[in-house]
PDB file of C-alpha atoms in Angstrom:
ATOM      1  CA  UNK Y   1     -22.174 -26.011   7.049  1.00 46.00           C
ATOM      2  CA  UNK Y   2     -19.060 -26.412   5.308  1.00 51.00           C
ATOM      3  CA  UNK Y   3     -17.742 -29.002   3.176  1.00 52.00           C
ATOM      4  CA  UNK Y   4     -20.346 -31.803   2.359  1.00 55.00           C
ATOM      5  CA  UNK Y   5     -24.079 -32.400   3.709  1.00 56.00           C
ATOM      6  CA  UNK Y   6     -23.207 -34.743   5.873  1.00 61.00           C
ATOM      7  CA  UNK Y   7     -22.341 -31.536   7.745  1.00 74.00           C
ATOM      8  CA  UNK Y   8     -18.804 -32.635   8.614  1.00 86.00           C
ATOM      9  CA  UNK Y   9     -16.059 -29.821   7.732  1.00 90.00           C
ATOM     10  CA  UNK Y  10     -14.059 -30.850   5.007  1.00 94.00           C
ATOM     11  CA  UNK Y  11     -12.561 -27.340   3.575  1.00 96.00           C
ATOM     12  CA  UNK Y  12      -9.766 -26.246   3.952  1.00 97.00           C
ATOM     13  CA  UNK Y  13      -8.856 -22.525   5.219  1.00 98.00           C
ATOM     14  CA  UNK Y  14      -7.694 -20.097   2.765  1.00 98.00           C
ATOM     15  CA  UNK Y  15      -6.068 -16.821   2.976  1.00 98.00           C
ATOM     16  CA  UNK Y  16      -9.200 -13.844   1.718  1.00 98.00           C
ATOM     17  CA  UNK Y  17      -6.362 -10.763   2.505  1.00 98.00           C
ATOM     18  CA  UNK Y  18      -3.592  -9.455   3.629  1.00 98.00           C
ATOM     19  CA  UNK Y  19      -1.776  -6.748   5.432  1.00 97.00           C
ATOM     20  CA  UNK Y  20       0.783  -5.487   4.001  1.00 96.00           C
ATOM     21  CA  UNK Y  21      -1.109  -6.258   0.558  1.00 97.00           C
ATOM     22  CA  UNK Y  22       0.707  -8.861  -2.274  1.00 97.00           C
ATOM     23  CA  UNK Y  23       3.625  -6.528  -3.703  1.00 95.00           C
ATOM     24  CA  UNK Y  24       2.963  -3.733  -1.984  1.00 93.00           C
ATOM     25  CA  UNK Y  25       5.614  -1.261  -1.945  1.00 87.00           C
ATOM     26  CA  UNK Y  26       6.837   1.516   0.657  1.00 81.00           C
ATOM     27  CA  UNK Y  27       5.869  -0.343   3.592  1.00 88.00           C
ATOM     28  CA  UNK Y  28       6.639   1.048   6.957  1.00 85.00           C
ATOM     29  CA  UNK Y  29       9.265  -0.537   8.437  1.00 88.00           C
ATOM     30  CA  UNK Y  30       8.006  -1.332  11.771  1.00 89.00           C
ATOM     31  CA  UNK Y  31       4.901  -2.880  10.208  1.00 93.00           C
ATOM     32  CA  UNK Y  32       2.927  -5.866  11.809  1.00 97.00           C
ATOM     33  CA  UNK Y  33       1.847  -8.856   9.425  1.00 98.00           C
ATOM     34  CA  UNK Y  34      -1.500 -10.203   9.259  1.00 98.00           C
ATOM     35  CA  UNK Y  35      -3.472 -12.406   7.765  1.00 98.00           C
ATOM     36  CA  UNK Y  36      -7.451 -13.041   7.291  1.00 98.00           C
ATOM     37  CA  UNK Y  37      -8.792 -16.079   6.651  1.00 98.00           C
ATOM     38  CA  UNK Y  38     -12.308 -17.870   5.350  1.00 97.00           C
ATOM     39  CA  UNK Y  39     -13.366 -19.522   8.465  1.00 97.00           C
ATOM     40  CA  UNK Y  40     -11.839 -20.027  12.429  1.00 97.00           C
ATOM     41  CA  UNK Y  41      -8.348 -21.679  12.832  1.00 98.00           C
ATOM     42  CA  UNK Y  42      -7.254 -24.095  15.930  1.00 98.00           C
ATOM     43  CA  UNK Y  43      -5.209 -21.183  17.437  1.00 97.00           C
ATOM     44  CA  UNK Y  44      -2.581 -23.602  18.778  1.00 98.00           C
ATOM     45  CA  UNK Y  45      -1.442 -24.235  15.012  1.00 98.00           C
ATOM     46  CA  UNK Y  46      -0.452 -20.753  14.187  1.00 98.00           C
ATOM     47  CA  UNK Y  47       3.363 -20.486  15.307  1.00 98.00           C
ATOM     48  CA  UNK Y  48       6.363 -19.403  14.065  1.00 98.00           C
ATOM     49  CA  UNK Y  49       7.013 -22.010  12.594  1.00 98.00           C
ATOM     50  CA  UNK Y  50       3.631 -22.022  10.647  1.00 98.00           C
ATOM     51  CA  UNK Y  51       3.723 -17.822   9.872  1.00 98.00           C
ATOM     52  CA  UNK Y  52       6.817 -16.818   9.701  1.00 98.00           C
ATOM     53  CA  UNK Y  53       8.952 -14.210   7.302  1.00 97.00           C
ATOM     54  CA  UNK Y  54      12.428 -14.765   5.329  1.00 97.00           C
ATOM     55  CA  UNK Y  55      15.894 -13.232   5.663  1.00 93.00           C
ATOM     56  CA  UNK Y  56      16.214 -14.335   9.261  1.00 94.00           C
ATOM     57  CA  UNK Y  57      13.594 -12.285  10.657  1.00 97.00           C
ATOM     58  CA  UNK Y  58      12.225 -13.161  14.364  1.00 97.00           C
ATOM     59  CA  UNK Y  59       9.074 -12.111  15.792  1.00 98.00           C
ATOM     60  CA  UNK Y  60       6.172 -13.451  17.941  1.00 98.00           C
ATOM     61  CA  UNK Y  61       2.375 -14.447  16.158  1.00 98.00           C
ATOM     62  CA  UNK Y  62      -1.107 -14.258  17.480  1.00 98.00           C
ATOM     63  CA  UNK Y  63      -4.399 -15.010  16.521  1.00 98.00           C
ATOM     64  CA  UNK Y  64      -7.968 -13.134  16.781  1.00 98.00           C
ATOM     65  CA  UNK Y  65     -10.427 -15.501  16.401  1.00 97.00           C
ATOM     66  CA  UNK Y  66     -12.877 -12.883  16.228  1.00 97.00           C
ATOM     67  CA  UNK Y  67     -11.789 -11.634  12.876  1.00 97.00           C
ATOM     68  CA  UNK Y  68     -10.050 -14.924  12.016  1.00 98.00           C
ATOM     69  CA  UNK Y  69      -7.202 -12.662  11.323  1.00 98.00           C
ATOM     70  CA  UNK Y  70      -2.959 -14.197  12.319  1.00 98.00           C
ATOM     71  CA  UNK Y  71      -0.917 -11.562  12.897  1.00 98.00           C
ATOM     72  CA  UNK Y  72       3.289 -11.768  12.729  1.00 98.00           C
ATOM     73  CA  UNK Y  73       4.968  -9.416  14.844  1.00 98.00           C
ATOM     74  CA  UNK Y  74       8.619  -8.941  13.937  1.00 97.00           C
ATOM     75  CA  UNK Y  75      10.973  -8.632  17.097  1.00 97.00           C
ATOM     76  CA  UNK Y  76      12.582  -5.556  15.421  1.00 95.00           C
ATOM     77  CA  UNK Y  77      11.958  -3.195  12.615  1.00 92.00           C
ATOM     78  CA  UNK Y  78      12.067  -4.318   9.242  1.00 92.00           C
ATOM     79  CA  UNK Y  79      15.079  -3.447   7.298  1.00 90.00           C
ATOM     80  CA  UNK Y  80      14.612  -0.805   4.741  1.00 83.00           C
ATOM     81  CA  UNK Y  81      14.058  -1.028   0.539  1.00 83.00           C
ATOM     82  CA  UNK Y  82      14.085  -4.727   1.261  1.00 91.00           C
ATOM     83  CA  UNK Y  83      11.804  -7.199  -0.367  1.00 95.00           C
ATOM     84  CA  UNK Y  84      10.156  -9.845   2.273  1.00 97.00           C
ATOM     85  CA  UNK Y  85       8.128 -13.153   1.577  1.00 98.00           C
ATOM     86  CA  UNK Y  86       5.564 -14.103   4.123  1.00 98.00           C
ATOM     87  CA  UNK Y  87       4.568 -17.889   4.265  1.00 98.00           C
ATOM     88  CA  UNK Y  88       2.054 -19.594   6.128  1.00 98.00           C
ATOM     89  CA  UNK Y  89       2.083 -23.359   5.983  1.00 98.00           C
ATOM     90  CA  UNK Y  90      -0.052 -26.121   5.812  1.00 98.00           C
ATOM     91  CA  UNK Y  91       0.585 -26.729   9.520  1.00 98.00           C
ATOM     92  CA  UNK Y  92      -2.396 -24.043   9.612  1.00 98.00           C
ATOM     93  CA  UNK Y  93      -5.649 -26.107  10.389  1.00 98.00           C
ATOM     94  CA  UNK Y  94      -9.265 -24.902  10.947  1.00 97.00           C
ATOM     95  CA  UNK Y  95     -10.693 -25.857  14.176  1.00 97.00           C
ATOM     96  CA  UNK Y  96     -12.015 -29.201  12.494  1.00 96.00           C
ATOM     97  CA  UNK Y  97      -8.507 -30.055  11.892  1.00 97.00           C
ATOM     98  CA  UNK Y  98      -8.589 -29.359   8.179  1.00 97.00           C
ATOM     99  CA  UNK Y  99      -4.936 -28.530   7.199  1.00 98.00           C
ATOM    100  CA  UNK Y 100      -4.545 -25.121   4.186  1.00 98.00           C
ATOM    101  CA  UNK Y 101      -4.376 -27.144   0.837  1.00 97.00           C
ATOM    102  CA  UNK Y 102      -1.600 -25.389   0.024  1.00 98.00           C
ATOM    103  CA  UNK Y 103       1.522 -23.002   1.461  1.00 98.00           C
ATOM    104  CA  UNK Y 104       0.245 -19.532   0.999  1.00 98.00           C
ATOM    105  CA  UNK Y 105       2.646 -16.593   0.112  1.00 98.00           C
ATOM    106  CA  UNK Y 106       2.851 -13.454  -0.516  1.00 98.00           C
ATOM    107  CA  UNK Y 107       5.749 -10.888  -0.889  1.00 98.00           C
ATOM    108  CA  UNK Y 108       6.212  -6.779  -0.167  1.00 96.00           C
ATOM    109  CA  UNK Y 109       9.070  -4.546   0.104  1.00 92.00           C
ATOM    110  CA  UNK Y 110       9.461  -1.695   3.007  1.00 88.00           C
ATOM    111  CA  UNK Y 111      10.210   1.816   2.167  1.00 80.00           C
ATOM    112  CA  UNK Y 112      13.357   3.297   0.918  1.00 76.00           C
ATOM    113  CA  UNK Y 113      15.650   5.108   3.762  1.00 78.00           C
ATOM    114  CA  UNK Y 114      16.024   7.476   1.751  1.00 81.00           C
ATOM    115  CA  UNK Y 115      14.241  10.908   3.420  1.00 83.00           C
ATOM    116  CA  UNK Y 116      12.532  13.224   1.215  1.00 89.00           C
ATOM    117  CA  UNK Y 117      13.551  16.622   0.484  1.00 92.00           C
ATOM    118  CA  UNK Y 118      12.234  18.204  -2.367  1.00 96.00           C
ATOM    119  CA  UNK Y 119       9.248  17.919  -4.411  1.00 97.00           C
ATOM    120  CA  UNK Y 120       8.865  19.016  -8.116  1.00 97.00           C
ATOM    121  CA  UNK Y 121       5.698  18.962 -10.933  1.00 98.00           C
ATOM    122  CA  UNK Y 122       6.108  18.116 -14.021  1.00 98.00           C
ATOM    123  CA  UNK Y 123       4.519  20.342 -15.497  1.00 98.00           C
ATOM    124  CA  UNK Y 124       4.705  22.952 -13.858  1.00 97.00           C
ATOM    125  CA  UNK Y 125       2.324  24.992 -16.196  1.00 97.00           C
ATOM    126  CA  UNK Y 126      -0.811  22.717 -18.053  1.00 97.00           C
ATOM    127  CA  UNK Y 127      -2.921  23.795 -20.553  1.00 97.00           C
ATOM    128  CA  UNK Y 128      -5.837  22.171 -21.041  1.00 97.00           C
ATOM    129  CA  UNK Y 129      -9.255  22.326 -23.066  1.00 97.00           C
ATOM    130  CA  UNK Y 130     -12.733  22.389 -21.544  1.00 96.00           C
ATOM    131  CA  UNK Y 131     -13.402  18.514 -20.839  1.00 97.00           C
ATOM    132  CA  UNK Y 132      -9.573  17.770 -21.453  1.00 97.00           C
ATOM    133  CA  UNK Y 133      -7.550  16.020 -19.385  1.00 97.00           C
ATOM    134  CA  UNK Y 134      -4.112  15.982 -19.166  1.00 98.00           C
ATOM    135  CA  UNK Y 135      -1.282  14.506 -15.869  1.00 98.00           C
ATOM    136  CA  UNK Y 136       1.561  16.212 -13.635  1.00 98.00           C
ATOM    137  CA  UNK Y 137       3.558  14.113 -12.833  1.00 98.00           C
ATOM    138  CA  UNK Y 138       5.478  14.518  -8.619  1.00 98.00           C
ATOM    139  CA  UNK Y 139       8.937  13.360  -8.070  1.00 98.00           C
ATOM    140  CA  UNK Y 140      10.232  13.536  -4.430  1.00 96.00           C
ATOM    141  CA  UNK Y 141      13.923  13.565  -3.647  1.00 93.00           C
ATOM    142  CA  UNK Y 142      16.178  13.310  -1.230  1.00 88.00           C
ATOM    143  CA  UNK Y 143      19.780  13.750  -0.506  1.00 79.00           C
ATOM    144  CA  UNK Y 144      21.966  13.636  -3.415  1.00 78.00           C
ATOM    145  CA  UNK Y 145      19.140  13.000  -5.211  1.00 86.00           C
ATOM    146  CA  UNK Y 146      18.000   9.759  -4.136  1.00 85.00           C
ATOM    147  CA  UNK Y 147      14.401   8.758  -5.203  1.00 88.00           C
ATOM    148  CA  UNK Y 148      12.414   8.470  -2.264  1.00 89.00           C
ATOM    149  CA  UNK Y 149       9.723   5.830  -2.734  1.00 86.00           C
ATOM    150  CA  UNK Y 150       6.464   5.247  -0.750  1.00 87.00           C
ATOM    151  CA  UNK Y 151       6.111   8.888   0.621  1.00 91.00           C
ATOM    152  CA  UNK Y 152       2.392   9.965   0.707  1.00 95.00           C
ATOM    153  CA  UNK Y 153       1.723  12.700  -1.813  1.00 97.00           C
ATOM    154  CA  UNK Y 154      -1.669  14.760  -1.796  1.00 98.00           C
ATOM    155  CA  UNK Y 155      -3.269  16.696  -3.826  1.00 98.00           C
ATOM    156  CA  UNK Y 156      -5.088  19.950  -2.898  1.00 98.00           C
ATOM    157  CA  UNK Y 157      -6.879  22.095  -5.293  1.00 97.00           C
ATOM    158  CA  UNK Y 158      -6.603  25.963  -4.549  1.00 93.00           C
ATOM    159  CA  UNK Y 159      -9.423  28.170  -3.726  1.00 89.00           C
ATOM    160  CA  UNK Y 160     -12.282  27.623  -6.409  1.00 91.00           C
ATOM    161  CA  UNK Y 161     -10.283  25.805  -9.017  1.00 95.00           C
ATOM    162  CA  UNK Y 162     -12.557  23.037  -8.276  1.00 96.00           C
ATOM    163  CA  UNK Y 163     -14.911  24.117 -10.243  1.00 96.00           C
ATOM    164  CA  UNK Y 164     -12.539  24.513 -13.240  1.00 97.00           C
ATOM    165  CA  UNK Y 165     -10.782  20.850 -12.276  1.00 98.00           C
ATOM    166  CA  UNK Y 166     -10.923  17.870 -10.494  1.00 97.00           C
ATOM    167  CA  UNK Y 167      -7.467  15.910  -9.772  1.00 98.00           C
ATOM    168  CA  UNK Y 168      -7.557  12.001  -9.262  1.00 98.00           C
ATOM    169  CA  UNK Y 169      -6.303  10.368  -6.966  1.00 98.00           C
ATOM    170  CA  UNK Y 170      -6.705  12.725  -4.081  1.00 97.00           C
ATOM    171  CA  UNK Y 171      -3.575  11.072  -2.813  1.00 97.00           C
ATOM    172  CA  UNK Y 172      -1.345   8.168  -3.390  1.00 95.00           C
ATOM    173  CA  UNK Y 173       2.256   6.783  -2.578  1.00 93.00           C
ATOM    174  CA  UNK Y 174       5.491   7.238  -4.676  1.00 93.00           C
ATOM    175  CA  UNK Y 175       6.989   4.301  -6.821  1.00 91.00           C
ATOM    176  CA  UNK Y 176      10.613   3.187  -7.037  1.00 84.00           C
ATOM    177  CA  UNK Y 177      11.372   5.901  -9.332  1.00 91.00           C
ATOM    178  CA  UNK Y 178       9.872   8.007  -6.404  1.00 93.00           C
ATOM    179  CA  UNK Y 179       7.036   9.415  -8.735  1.00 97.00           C
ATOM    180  CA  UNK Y 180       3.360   9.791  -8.296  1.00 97.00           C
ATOM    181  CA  UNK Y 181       1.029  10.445 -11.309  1.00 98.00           C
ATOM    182  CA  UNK Y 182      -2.050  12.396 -11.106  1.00 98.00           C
ATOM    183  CA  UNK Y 183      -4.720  12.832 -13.636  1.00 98.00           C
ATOM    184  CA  UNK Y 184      -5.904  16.656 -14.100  1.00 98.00           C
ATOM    185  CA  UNK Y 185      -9.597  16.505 -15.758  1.00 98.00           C
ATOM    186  CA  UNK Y 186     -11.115  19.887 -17.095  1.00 97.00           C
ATOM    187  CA  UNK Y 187     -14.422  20.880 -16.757  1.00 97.00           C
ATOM    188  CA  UNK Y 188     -16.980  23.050 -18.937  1.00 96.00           C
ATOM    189  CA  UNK Y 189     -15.684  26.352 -17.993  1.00 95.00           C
ATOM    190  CA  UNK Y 190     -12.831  28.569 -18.861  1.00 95.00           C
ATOM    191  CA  UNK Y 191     -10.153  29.753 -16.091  1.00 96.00           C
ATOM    192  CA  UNK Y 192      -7.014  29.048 -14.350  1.00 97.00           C
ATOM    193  CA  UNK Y 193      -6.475  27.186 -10.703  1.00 97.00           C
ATOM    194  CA  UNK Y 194      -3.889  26.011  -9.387  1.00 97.00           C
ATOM    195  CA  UNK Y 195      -2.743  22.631  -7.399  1.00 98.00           C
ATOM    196  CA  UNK Y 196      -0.858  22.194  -4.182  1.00 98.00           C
ATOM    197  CA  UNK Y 197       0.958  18.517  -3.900  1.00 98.00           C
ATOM    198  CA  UNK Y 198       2.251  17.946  -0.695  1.00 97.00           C
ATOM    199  CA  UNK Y 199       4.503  14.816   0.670  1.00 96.00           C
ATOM    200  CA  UNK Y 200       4.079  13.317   4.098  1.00 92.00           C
ATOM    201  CA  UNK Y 201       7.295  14.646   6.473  1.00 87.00           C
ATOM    202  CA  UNK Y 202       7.902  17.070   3.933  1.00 93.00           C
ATOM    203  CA  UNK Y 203       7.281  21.016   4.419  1.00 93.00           C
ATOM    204  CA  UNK Y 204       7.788  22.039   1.264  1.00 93.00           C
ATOM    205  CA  UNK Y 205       4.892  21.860  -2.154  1.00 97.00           C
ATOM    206  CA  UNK Y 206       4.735  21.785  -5.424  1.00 98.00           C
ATOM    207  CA  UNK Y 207       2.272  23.728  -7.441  1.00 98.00           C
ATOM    208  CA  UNK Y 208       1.145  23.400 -10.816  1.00 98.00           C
ATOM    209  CA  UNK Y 209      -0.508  25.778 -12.450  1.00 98.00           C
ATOM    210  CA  UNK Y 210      -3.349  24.846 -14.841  1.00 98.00           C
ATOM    211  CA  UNK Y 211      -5.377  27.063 -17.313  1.00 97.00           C
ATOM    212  CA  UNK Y 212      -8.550  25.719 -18.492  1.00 97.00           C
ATOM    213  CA  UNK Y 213      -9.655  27.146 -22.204  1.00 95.00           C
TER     214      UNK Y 213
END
């Protein structure tokens, strides 16, 4: 039982995670909020005006009591390359009426409108050593060369360069400088493979070539 042995409920609910994550970045603008928590809430406490986001934005909230997860639904998309704070107050109460200790928040900021275009390596061309490592670095642009951040970009290795190299991460999202770094580890043999990156909505790669000696 929570809280003491008399086996009355005295904790509070917290927050255990998130969606959208604490400063996460690129965020899809017509993303839902939610929020898990430790134990079951009273259902009727979760409102807008206990979950709610800043800048004006409207929505409608629910909660699944089966995954003691609150969810914010925003009326309309999000705007983008904006930075939002979610708050949930201490109107939130657990179904033995124990109110959060404490307003939780938690901020995250939507994905740039600008729409990729091009994608280039940096370097194009690595050498590397047997058990060397070494990282290419993708930037994705878009018109007049705005940096477009929170586009997907994956890595695929080429025919059987995996056994000359292994690339990590397999994939991962572009910053605000609209880059994505990814490591380039050698193994115990000599050759040359090469590396597709490709970003989400884009139709275009880059390739980097890498020789292993």
């Amino acid at each position: 039982l929570d809280g003491n042995l008399s086996g009355v409920d005295t904790t509070p609910p917290t927050v255990i995670s998130t969606n959208p994550g604490s400063n996460a970045v690129g965020v899809a603008v017509d993303s839902v909020i939610a929020a898990a928590f430790s134990e079951e809430l009273d259902a009727s406490t979760i409102t807008t005006s206990t979950f709610y986001l800043n800048g004006g934005v409207t929505g409608t909230v629910s909660y699944n009591s089966a995954t003691e997860t609150a969810t914010f639904t925003p009326y309309s998309n999000l705007s983008n390359a904006t930075t939002y704070t979610a708050t949930i107050t201490t109107g939130v109460k657990d179904v033995a009426g124990n109110s959060m200790a404490a307003n939780y928040t938690w901020s995250f900021t939507t994905a740039s409108l600008c729409k990729a275009k091009s994608i280039i390596a940096d370097p194009k061309k690595l050498a590397l050593r047997k058990n060397g490592n070494g990282n290419v670095t993708i930037t994705v642009k878009g018109d007049g060369n705005c940096l477009v951040e929170g586009v997907t970009v994956t890595a695929t290795i080429n025919g059987s360069g995996s056994s000359l190299i292994a690339v990590t991460p397999v994939s991962q999202k572009t910053d605000a400088n609209g880059e994505a770094v990814f490591a380039i580890d050698a193994k115990n043999a000599k050759g040359t493979a090469s590396v597709k990156f490709k970003a989400s909505g884009l139709s275009r790669s880059a390739t980097a070539q890498v020789k292993v000696r």
